[in-house]
mmCIF file with all atom_site columns, C-alpha atoms in Angstrom:
data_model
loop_
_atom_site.group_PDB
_atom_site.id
_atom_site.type_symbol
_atom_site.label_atom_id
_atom_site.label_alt_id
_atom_site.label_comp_id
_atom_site.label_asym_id
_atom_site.label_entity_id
_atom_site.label_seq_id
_atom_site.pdbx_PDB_ins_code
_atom_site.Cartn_x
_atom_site.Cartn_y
_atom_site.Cartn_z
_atom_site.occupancy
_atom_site.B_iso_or_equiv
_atom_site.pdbx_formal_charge
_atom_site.auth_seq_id
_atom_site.auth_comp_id
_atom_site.auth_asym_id
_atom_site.auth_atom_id
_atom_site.pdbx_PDB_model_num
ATOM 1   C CA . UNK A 1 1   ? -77.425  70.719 31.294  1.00 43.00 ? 716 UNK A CA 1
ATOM 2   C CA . UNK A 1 2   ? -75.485  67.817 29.810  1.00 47.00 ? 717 UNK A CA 1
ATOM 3   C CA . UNK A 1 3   ? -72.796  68.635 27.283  1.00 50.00 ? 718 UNK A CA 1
ATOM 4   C CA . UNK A 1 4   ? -73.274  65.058 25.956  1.00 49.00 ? 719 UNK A CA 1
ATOM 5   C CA . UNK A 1 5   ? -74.377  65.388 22.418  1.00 51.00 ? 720 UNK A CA 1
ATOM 6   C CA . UNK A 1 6   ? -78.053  64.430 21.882  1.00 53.00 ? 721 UNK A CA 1
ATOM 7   C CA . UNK A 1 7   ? -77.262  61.541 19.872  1.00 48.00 ? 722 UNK A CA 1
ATOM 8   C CA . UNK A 1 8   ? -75.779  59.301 22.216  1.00 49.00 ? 723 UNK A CA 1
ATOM 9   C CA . UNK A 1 9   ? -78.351  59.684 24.828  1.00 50.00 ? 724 UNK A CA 1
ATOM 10  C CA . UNK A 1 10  ? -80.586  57.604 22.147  1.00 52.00 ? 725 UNK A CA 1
ATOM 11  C CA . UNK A 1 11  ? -78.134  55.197 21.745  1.00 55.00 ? 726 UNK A CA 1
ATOM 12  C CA . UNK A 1 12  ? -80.421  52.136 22.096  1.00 54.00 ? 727 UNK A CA 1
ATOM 13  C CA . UNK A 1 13  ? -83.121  53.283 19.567  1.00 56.00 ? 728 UNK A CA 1
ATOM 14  C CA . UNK A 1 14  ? -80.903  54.857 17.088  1.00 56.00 ? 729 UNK A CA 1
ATOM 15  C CA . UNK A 1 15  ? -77.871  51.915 17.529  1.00 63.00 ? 730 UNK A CA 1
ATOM 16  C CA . UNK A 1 16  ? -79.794  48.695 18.237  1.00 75.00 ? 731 UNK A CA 1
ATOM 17  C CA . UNK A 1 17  ? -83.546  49.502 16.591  1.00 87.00 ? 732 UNK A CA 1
ATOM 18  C CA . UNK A 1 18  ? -85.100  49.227 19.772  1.00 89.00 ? 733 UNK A CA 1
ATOM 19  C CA . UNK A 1 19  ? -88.665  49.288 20.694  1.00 92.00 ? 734 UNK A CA 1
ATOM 20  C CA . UNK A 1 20  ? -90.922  48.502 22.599  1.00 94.00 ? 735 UNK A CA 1
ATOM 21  C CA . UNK A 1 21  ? -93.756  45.593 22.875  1.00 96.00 ? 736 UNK A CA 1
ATOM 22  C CA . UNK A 1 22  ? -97.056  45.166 24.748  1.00 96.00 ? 737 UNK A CA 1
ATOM 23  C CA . UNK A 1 23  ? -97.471  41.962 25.634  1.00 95.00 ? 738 UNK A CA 1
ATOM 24  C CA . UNK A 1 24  ? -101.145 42.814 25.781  1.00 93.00 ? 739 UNK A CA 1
ATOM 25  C CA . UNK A 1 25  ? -102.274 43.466 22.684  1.00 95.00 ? 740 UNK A CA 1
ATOM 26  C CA . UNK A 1 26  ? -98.727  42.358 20.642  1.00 95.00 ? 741 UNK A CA 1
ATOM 27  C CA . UNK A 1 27  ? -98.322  45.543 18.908  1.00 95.00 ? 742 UNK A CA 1
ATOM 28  C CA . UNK A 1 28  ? -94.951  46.795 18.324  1.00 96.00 ? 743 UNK A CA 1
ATOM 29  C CA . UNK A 1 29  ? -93.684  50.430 18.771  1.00 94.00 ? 744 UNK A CA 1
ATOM 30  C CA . UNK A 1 30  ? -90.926  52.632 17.069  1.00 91.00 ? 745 UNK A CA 1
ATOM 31  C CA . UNK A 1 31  ? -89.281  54.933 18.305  1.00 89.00 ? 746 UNK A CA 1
ATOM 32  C CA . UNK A 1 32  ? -89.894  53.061 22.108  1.00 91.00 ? 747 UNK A CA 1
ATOM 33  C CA . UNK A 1 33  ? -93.291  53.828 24.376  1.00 91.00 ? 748 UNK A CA 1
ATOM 34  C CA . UNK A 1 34  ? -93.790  53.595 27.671  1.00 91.00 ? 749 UNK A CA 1
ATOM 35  C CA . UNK A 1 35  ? -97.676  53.097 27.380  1.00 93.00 ? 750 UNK A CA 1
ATOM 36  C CA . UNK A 1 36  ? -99.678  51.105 24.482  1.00 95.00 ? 751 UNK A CA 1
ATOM 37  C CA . UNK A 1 37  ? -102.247 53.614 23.401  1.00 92.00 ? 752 UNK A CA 1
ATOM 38  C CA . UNK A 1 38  ? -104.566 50.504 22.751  1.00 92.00 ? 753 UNK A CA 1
ATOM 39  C CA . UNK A 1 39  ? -104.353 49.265 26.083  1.00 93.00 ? 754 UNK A CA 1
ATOM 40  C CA . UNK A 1 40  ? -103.341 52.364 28.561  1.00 88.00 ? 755 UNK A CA 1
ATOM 41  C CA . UNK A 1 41  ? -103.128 51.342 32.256  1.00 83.00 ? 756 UNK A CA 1
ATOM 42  C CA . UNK A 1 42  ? -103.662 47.841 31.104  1.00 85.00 ? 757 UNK A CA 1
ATOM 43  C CA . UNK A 1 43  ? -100.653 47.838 29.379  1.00 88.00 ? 758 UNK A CA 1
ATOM 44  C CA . UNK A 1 44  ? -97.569  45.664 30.257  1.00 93.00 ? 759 UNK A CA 1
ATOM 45  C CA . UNK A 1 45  ? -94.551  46.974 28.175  1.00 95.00 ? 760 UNK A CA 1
ATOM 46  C CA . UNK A 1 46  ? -91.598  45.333 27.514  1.00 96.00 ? 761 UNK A CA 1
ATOM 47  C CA . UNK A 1 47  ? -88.572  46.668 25.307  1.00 94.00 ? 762 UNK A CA 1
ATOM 48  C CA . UNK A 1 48  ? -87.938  44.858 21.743  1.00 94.00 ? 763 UNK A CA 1
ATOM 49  C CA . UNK A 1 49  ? -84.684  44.612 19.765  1.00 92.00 ? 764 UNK A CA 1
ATOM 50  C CA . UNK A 1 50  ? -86.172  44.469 15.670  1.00 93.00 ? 765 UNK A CA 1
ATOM 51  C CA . UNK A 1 51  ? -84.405  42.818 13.321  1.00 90.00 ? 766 UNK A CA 1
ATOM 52  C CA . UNK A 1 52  ? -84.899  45.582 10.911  1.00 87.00 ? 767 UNK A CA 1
ATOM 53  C CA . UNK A 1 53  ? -85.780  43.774 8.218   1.00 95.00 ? 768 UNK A CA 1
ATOM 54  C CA . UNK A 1 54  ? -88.391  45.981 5.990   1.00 97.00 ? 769 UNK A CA 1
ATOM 55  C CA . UNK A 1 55  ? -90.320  46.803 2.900   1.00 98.00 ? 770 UNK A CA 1
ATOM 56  C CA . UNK A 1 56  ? -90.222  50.776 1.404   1.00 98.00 ? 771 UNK A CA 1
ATOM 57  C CA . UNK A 1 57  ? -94.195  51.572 1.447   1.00 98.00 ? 772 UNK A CA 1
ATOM 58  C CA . UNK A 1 58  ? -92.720  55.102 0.213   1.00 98.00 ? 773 UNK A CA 1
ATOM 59  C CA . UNK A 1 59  ? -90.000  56.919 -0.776  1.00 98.00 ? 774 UNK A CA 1
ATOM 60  C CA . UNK A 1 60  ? -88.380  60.270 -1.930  1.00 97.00 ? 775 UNK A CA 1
ATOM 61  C CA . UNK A 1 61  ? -85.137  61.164 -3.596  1.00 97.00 ? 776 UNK A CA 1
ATOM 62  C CA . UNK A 1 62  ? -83.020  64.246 -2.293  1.00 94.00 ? 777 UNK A CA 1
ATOM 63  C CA . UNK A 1 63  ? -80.778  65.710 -4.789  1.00 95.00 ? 778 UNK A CA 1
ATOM 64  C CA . UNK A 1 64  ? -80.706  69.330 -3.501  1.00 92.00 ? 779 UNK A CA 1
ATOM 65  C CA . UNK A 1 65  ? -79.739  68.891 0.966   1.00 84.00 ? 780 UNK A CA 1
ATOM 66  C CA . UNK A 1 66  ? -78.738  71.057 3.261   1.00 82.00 ? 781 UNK A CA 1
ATOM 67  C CA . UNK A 1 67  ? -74.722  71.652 3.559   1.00 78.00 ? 782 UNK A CA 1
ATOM 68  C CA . UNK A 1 68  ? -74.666  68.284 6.621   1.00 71.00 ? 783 UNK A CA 1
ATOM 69  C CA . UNK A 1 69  ? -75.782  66.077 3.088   1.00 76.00 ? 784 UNK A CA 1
ATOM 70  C CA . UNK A 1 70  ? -74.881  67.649 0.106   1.00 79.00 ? 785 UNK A CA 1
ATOM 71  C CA . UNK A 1 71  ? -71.869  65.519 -0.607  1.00 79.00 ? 786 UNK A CA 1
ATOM 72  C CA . UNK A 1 72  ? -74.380  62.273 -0.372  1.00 82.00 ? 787 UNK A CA 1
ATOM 73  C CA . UNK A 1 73  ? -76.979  63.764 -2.972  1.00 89.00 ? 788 UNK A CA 1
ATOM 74  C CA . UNK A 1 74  ? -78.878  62.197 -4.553  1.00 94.00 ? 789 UNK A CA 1
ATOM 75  C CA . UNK A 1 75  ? -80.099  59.671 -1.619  1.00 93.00 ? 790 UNK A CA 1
ATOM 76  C CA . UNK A 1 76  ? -83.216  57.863 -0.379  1.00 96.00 ? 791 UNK A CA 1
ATOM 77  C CA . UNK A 1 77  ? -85.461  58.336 1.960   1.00 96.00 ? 792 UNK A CA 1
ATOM 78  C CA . UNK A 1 78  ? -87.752  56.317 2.828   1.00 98.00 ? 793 UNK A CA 1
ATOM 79  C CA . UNK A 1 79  ? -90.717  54.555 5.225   1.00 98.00 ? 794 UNK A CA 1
ATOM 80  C CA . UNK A 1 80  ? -89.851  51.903 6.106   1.00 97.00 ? 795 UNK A CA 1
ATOM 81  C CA . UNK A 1 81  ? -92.789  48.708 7.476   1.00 97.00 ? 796 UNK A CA 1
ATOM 82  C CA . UNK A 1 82  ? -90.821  46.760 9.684   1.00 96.00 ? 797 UNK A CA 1
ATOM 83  C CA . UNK A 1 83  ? -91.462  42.865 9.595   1.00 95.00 ? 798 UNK A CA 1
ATOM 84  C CA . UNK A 1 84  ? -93.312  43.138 12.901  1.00 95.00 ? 799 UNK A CA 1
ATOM 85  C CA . UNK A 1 85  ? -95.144  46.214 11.872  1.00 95.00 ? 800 UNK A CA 1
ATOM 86  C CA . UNK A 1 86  ? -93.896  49.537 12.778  1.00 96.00 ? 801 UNK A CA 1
ATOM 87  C CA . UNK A 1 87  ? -93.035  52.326 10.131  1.00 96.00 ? 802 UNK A CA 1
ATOM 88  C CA . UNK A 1 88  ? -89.881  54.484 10.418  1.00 94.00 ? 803 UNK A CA 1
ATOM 89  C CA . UNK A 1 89  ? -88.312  57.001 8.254   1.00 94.00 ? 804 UNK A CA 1
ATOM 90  C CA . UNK A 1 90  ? -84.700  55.753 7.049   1.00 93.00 ? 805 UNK A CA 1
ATOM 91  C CA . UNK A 1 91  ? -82.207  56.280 4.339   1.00 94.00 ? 806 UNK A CA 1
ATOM 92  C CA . UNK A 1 92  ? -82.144  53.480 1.892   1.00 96.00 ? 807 UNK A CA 1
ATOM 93  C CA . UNK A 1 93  ? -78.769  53.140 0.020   1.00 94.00 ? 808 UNK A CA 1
ATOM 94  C CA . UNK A 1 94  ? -79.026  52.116 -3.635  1.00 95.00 ? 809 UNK A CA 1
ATOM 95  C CA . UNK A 1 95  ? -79.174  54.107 -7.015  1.00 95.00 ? 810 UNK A CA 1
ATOM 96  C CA . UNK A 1 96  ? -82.433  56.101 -7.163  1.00 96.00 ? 811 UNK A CA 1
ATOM 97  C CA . UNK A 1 97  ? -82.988  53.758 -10.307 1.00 96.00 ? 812 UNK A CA 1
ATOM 98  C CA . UNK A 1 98  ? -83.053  51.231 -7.899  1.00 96.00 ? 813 UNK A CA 1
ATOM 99  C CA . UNK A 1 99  ? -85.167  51.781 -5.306  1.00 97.00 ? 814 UNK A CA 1
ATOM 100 C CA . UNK A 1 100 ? -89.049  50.670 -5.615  1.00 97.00 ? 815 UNK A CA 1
ATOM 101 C CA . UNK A 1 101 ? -91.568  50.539 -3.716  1.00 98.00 ? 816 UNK A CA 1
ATOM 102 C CA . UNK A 1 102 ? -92.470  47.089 -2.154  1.00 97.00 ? 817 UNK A CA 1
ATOM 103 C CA . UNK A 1 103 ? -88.522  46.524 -2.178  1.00 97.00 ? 818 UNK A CA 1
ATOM 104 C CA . UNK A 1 104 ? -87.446  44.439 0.726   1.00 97.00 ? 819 UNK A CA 1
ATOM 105 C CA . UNK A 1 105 ? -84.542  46.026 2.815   1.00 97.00 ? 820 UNK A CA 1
ATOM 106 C CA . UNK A 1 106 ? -82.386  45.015 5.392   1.00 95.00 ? 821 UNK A CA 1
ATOM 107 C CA . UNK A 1 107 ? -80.608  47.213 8.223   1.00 93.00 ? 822 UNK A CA 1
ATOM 108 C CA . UNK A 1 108 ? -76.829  48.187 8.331   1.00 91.00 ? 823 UNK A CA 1
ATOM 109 C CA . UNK A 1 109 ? -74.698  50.298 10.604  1.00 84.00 ? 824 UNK A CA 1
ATOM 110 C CA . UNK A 1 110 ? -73.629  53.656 8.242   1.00 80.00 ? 825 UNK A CA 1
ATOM 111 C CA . UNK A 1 111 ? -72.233  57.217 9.237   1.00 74.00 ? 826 UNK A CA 1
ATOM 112 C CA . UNK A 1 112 ? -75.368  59.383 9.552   1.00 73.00 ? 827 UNK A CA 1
ATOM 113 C CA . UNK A 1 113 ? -73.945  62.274 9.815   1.00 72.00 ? 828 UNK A CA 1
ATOM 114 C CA . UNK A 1 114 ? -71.141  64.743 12.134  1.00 73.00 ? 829 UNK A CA 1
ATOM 115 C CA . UNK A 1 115 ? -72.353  67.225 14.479  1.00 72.00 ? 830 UNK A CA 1
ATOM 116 C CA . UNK A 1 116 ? -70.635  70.821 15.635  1.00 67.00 ? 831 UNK A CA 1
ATOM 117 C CA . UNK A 1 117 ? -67.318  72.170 14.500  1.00 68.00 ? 832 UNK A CA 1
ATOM 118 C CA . UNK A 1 118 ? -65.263  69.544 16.248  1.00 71.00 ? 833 UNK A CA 1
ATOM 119 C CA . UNK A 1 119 ? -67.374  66.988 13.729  1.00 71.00 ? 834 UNK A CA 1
ATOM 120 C CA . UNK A 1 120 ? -68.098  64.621 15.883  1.00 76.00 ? 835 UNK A CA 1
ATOM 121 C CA . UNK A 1 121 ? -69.410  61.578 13.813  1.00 75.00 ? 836 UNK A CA 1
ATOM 122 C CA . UNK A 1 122 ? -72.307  59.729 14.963  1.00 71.00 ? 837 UNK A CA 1
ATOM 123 C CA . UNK A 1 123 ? -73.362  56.131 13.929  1.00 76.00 ? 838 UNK A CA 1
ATOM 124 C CA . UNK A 1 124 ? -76.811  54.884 13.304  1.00 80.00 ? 839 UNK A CA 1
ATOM 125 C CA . UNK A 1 125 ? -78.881  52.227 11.169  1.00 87.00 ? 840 UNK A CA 1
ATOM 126 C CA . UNK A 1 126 ? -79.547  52.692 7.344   1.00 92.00 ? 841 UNK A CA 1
ATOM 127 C CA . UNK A 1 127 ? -81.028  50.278 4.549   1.00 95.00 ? 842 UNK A CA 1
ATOM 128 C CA . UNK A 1 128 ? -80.065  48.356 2.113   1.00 96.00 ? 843 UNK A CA 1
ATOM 129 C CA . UNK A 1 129 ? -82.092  46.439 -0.650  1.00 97.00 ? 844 UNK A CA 1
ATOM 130 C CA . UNK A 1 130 ? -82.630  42.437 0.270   1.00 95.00 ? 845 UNK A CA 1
ATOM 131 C CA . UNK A 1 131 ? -80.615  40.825 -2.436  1.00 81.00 ? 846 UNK A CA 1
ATOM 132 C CA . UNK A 1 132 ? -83.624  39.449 -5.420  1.00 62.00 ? 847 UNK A CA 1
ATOM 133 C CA . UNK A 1 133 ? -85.732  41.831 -4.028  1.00 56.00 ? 848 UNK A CA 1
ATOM 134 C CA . UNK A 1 134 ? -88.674  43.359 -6.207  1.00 50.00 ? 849 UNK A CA 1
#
């Protein structure tokens, strides 16, 4: 068994927002697949880098987290419809005020988090609100 943590084995979906494509049927998948459930055998997958670029379709606001969060309370979670389609569950950082659904949001690279005793950070994508967005 690997004593690499389980976050850096998923370095390309959690770092880069990488997917997959099939050229296909041109559907776009997140987190990556390695067959199109449209097409099956037919299928010809490649992967896809997404810009990350969004709109919330849905959100919640956390004000009571587990122990890992409770210094970030309240925060934003939401799904997230990525330009090319797919829908992922992120963290949007704004006031809850703020956030709306329909809001356009773009990607940045945030702290998500530390793992263990020895707190070893990891690294992954959040959201921010597009500036003159709804």
């Amino acid at each position: 068994m690997s004593t690499v943590p389980r976050f850096w084995r998923h370095i390309p979906q959690r770092y880069n927002l990488v997917g997959t494509h099939c050229e296909n049927c041109d559907e776009y998948y997140y987190p990556p697949r390695t067959i199109c459930p449209n097409c099956r055998r037919n299928a010809k997958m490649e992967d896809h880098k997404f810009a990350g670029l969004g709109t919330v379709v849905t959100y919640t606001t956390i004000y009571n987290a587990t122990d890992d969060f409770k210094r970030q309370t309240p925060y934003n979670l939401a799904i997230i419809e990525l330009l090319e389609g797919p829908r992922l569950t992120g963290q949007v950082i704004c006031s809850p005020e703020e956030i709306k659904i329909g809001m356009r949001v773009k990607p940045v690279f945030r702290i998500l988090g530390k793992e263990g005793d020895r707190g070893i950070i990891y690294y992954g994508t959040k959201f921010v609100p597009v500036d003159g967005s709804v």
